[in-house]
mmCIF file of C-alpha atoms in Angstrom:
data_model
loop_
_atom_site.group_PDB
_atom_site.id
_atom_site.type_symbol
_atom_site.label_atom_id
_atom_site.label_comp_id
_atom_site.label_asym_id
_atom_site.label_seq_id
_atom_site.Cartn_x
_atom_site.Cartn_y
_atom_site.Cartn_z
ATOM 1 C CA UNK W 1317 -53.998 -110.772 -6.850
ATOM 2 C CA UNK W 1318 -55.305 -107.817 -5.145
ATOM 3 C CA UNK W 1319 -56.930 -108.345 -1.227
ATOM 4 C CA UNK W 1320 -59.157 -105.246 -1.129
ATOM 5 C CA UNK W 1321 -62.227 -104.981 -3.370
ATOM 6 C CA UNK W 1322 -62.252 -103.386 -6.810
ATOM 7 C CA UNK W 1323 -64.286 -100.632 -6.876
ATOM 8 C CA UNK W 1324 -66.049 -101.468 -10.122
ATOM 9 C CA UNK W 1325 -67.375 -105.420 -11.502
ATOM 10 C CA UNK W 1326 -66.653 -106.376 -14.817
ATOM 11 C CA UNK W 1327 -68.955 -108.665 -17.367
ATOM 12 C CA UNK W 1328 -69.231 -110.587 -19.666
ATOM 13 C CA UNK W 1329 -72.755 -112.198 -21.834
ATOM 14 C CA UNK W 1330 -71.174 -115.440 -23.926
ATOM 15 C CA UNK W 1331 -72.175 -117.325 -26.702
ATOM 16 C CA UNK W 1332 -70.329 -120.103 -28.300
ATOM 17 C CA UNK W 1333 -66.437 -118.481 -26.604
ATOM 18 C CA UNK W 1334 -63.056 -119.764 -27.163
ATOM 19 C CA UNK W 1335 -59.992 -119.796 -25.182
ATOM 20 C CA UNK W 1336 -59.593 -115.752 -26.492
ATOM 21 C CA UNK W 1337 -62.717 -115.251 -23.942
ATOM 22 C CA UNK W 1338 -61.220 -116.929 -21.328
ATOM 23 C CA UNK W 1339 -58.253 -115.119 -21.233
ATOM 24 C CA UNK W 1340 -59.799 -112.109 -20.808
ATOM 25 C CA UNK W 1341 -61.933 -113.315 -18.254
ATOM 26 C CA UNK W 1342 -58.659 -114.548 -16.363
ATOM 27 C CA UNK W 1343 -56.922 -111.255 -17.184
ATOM 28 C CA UNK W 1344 -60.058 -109.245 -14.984
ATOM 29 C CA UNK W 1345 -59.470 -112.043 -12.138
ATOM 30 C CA UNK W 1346 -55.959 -112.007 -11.782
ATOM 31 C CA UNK W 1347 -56.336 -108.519 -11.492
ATOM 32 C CA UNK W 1348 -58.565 -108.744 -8.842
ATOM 33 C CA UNK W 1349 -61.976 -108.218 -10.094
ATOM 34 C CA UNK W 1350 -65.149 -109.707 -9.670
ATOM 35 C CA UNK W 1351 -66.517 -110.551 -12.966
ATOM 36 C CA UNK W 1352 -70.059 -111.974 -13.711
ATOM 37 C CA UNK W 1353 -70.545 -114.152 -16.467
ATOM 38 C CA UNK W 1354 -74.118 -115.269 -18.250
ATOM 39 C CA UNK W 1355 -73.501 -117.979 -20.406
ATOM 40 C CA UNK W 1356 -76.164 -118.020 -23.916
ATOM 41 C CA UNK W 1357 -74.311 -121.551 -25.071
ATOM 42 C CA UNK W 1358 -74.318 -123.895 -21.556
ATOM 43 C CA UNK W 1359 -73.466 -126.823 -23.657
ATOM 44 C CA UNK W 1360 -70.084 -125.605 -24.770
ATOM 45 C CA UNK W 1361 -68.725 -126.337 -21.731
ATOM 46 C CA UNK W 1362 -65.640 -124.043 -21.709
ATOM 47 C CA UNK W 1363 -66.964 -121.724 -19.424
ATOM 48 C CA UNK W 1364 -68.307 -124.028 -17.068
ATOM 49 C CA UNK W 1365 -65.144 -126.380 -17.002
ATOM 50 C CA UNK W 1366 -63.167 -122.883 -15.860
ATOM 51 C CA UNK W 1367 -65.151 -121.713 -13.490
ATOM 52 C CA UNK W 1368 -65.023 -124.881 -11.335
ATOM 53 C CA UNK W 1369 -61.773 -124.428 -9.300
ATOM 54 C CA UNK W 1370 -61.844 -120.499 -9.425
ATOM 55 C CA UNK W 1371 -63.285 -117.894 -7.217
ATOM 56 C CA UNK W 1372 -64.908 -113.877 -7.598
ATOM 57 C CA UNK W 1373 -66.573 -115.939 -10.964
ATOM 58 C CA UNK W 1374 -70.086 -115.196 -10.594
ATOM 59 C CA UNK W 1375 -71.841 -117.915 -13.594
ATOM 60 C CA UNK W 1376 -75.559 -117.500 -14.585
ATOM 61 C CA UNK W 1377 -77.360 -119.512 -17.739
ATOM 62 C CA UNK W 1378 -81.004 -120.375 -18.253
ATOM 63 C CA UNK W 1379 -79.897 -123.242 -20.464
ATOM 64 C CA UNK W 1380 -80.433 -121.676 -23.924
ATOM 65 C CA UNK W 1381 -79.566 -118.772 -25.490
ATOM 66 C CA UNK W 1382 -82.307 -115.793 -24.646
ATOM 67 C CA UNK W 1383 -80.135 -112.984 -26.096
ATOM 68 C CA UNK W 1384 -77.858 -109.763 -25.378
ATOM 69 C CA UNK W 1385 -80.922 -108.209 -23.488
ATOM 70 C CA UNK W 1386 -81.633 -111.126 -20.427
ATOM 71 C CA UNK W 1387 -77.966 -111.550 -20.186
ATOM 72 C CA UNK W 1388 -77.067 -107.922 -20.162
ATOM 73 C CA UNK W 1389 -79.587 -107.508 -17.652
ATOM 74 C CA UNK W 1390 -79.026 -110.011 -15.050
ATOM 75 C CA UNK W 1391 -75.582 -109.277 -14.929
ATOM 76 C CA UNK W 1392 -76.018 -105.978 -14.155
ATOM 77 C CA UNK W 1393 -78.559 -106.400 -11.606
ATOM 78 C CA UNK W 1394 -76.566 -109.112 -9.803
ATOM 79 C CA UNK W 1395 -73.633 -106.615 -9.416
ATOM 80 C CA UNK W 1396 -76.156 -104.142 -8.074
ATOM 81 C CA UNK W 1397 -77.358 -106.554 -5.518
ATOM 82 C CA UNK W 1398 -73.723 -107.132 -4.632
ATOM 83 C CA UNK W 1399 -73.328 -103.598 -3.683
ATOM 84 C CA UNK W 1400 -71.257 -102.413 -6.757
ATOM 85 C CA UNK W 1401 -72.542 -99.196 -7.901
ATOM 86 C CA UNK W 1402 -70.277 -99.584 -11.496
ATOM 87 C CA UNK W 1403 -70.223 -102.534 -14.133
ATOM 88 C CA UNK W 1404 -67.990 -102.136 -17.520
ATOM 89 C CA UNK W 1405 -68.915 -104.923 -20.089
ATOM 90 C CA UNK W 1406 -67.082 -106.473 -22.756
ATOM 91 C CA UNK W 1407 -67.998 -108.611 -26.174
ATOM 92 C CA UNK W 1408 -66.535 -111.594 -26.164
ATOM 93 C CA UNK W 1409 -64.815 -110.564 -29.113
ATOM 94 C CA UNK W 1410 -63.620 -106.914 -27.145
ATOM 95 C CA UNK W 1411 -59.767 -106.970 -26.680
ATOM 96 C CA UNK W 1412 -58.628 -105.024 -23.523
ATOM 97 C CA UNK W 1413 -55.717 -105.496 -21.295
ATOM 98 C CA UNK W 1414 -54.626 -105.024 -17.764
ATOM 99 C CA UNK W 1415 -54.026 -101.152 -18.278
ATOM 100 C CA UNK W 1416 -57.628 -101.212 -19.946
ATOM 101 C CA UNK W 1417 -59.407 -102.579 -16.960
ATOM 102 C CA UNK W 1418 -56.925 -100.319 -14.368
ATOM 103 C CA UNK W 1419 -57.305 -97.098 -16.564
ATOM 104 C CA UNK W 1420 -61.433 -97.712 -16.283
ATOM 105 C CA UNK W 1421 -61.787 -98.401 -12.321
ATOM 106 C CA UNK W 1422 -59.316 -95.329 -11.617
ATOM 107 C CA UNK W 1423 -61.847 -92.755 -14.062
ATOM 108 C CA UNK W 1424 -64.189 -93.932 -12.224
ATOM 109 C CA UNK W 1425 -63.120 -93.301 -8.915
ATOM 110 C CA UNK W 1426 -61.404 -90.132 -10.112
ATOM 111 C CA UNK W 1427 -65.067 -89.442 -11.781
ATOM 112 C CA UNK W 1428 -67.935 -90.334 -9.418
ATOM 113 C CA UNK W 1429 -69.756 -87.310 -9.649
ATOM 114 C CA UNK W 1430 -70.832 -88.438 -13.001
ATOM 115 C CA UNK W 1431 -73.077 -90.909 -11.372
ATOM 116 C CA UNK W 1432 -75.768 -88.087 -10.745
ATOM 117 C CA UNK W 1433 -76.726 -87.444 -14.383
ATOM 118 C CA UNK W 1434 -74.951 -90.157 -16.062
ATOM 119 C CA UNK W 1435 -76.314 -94.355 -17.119
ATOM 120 C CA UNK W 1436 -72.915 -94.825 -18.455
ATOM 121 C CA UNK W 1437 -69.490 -93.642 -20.164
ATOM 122 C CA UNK W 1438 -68.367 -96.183 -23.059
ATOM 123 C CA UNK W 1439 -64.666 -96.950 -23.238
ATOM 124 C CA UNK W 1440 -62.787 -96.911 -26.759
ATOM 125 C CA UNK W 1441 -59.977 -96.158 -28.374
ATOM 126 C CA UNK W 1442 -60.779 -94.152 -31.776
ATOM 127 C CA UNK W 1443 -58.904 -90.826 -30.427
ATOM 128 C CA UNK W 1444 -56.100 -92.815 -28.035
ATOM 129 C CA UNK W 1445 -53.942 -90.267 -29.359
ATOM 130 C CA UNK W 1446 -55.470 -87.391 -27.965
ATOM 131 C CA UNK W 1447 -53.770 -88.407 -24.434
ATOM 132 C CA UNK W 1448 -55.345 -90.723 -21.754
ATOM 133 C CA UNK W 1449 -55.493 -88.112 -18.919
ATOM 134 C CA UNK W 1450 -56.524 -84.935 -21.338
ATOM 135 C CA UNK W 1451 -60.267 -85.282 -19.863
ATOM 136 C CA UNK W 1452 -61.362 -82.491 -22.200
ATOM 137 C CA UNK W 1453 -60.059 -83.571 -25.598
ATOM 138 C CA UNK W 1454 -61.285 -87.675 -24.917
ATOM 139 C CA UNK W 1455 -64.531 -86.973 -23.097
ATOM 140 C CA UNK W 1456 -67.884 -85.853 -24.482
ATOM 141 C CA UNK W 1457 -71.377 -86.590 -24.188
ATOM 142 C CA UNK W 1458 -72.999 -88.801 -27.652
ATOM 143 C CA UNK W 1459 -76.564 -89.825 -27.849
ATOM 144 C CA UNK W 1460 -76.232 -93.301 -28.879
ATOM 145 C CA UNK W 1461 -73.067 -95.994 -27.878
ATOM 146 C CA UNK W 1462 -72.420 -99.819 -28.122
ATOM 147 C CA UNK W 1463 -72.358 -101.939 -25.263
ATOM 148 C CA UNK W 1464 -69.111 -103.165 -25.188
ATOM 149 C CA UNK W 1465 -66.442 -101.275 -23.249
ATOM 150 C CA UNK W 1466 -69.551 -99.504 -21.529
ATOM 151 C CA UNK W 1467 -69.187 -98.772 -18.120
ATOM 152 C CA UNK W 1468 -72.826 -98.815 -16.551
ATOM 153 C CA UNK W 1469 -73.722 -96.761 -13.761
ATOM 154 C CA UNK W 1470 -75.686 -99.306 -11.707
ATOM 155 C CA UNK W 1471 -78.013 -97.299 -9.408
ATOM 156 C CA UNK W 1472 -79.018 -95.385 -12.733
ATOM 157 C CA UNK W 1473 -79.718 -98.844 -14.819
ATOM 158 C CA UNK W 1474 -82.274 -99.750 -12.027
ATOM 159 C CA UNK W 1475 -83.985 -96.445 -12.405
ATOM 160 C CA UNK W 1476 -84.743 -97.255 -15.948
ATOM 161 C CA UNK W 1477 -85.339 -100.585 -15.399
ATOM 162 C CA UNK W 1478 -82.491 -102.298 -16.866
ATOM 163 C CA UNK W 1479 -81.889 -103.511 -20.202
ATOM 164 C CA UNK W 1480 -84.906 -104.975 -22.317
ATOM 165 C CA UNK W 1481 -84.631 -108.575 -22.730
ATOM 166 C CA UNK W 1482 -87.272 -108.399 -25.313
ATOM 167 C CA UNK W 1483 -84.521 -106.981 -27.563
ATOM 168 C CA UNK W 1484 -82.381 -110.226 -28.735
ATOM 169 C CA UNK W 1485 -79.153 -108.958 -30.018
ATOM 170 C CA UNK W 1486 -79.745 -105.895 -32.281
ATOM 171 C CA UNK W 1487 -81.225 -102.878 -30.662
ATOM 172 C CA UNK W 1488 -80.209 -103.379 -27.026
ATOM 173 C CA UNK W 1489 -77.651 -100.833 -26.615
ATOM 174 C CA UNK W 1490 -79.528 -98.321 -28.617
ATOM 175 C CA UNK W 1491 -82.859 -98.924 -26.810
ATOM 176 C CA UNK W 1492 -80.936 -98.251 -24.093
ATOM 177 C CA UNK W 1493 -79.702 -95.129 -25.050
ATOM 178 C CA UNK W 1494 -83.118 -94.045 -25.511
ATOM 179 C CA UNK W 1495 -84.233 -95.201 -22.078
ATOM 180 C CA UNK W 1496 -81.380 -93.194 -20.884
ATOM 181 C CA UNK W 1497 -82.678 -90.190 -23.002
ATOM 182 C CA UNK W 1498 -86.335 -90.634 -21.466
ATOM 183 C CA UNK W 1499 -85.249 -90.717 -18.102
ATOM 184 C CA UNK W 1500 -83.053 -87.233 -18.648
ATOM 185 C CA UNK W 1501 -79.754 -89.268 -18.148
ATOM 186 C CA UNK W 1502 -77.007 -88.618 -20.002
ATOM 187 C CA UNK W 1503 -74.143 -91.254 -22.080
ATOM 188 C CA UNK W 1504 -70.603 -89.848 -21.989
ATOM 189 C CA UNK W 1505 -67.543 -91.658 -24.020
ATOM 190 C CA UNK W 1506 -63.984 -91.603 -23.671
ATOM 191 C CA UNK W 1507 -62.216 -92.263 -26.452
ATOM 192 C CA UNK W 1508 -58.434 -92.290 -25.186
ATOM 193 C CA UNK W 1509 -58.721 -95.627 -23.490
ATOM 194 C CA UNK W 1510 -55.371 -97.674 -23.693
ATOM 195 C CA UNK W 1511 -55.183 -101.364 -24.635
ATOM 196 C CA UNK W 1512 -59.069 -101.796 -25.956
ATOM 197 C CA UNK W 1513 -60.023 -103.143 -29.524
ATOM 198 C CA UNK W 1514 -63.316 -103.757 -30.690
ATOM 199 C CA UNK W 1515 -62.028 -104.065 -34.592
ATOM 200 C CA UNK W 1516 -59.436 -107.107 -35.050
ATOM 201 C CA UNK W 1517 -61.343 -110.116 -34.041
ATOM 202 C CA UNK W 1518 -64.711 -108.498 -35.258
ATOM 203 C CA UNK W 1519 -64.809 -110.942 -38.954
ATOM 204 C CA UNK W 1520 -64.888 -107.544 -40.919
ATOM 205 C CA UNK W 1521 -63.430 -108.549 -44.575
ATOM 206 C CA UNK W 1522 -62.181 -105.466 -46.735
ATOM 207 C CA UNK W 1523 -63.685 -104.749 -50.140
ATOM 208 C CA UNK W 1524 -62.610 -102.520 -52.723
ATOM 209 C CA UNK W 1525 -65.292 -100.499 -53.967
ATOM 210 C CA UNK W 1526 -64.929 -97.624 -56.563
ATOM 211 C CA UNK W 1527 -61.114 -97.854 -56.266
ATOM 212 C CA UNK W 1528 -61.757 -97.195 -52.412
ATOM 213 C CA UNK W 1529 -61.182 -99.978 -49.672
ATOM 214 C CA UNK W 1530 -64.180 -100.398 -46.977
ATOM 215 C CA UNK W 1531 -63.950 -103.079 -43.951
ATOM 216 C CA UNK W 1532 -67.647 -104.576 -43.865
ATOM 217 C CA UNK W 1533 -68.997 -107.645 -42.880
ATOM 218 C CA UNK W 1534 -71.784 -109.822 -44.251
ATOM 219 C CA UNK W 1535 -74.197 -110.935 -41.821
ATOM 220 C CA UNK W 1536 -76.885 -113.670 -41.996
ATOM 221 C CA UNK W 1537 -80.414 -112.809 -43.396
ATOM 222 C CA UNK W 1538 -81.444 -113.916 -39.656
ATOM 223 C CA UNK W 1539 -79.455 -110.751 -38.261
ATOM 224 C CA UNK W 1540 -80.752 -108.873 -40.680
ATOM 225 C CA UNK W 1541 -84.163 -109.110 -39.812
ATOM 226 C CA UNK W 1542 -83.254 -108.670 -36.289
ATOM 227 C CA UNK W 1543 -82.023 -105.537 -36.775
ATOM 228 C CA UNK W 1544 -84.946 -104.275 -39.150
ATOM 229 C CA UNK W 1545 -87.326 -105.244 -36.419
ATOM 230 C CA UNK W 1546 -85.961 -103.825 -33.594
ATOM 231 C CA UNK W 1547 -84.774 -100.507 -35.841
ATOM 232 C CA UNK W 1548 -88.496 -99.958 -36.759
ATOM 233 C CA UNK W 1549 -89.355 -100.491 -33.011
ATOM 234 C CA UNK W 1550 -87.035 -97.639 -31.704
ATOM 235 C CA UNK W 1551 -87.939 -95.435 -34.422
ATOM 236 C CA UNK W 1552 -91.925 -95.907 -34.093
ATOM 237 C CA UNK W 1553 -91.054 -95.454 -29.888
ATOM 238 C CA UNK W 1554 -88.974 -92.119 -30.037
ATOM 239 C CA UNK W 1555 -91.562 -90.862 -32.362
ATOM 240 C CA UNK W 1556 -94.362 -91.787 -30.328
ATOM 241 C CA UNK W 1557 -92.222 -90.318 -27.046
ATOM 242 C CA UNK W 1558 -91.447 -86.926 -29.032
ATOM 243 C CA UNK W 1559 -87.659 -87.982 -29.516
ATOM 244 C CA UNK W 1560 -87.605 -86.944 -33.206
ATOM 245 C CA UNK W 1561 -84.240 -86.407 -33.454
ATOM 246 C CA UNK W 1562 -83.238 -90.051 -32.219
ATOM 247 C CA UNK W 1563 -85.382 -91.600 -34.322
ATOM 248 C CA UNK W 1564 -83.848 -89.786 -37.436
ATOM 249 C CA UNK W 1565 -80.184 -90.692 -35.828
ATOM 250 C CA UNK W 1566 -81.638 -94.561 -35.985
ATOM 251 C CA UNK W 1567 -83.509 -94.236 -39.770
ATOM 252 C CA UNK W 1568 -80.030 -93.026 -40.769
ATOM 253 C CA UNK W 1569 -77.949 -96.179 -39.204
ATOM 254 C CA UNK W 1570 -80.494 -98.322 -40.596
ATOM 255 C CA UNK W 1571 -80.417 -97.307 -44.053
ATOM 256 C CA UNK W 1572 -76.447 -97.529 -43.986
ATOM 257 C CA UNK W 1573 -76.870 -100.872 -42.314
ATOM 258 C CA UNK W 1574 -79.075 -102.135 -45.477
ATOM 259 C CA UNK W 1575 -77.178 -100.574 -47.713
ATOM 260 C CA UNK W 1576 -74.112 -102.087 -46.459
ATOM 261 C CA UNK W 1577 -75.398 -105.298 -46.168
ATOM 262 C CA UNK W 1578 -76.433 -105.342 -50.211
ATOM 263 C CA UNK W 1579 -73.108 -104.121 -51.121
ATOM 264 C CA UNK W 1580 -71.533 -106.917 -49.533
ATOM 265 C CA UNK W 1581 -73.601 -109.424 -50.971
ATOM 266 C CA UNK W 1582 -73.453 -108.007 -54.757
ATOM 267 C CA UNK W 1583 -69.160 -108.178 -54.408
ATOM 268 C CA UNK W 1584 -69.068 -111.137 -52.611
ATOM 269 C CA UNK W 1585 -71.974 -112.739 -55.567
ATOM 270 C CA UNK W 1586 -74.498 -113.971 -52.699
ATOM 271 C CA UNK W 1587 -77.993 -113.188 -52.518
#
């Protein structure tokens, strides 16, 4: 294990994990990070029974599950108030491996000045062949990013006051783009990142459609409405905040989304 401190935390929000979680939450340790857990499912107890005889595990639950928003948040802000100035999160369901988490801390140190107009540079893999040090060909700044495999620039996060916890699941990495956008800070992703995988334990199913193949997934009409709501709510705020063009970007990913979604259901013969 390494003796000096990391220079960036790693987290993780949970709800219902399996031993896949935990392994990647023992990969980060062994490695030598500090990684800050908030658990939306306390009465699985597989977190809590692992965290019991370890150390540089910071656990937080409020008994229930509040969402992606309150857990994003307070793990965020307890790195902060631990003095780390970076956090890079993972899904549960976000595979990554020891040159993952050692390829992210050394960008960052190698890349600090991007804490001055940056809120965070998201980690993936969808150009790994374009060379992991070829800064120019993997880098570039995108208005909107998911959460996992985002590095978040702490100092920044506090200046736009987090993430929203009113924002459940659906909607909290977009919102925050938009914060990010209203407070003239900029999102930056790197898509050479070795080792990472948001795709393969994601419960995407393929279906062949017009003699083409798509990956989709069918979510529950629970979800759906989820992401309706807080869709409509970004839209109706960029609009209202002169943001026009994010709010089109969002009517777009919606439409696909419910488009998607009724596909799915008229192959699969559910309604």
């Amino acid at each position: 294990m390494q003796t000096s401190r990391r220079k960036i935390a790693v987290g993780f929000v949970v709800f219902n994990p399996n031993n896949n979680t935990i392994d990647r939450i023992t990969k980060a340790l062994s490695l030598g990070f500090v990684v800050y857990v908030f658990d939306n499912s306390p009465e699985k107890p597989i977190v809590r029974d692992f965290i019991k005889y370890r150390k540089n595990i910071n656990y937080t639950t409020c008994g229930k599950n509040l969402g992606l928003g309150v857990g994003l948040s307070a793990i965020c802000a307890q790195a902060y108030y631990a003095a780390y100035s970076a956090l890079v999160f993972f899904d549960q369901d976000t595979i990554f491996s020891t040159a993952t988490l050692n390829f992210i801390e050394e960008f960052y140190i190698n890349n600090e000045q991007l804490l001055t107009d940056y809120s965070a540079v998201v980690f993936n893999s969808s150009n790994l062949n374009g060379g992991e040090n070829k800064f120019t060909k993997c880098f570039l700044d995108v208005p909107l990013a998911r959460n996992s495999g985002s590095l978040f620039f702490l100092g920044n996060l506090k200046k736009i006051n987090w993430h929203n916890e009113k924002y459940f699941v659906d909607g909290v990495d977009y919102e925050f783009c938009l914060n990010s956008l209203l407070n003239n800070f900029r999102i930056g992703e790197y898509s050479c990142t070795p080792g990472f995988d948001h795709t393969v334990e994601q419960g995407d199913k393929k279906y062949k459609i017009f003699g083409k193949t798509y990956s989709m997934r069918m979510y529950s009409w629970d979800r759906i409405v989820d992401t309706v709501n807080s869709s409509v709510k970004l839209i109706f705020r960029s609009v209202f905040h002169g943001k026009i063009q994010f709010a089109v970007r969002i009517t777009r990913l919606l439409l696909i989304y419910i488009a998607t979604q009724l596909l799915v259901r008229a192959y699969s013969g559910e309604v």
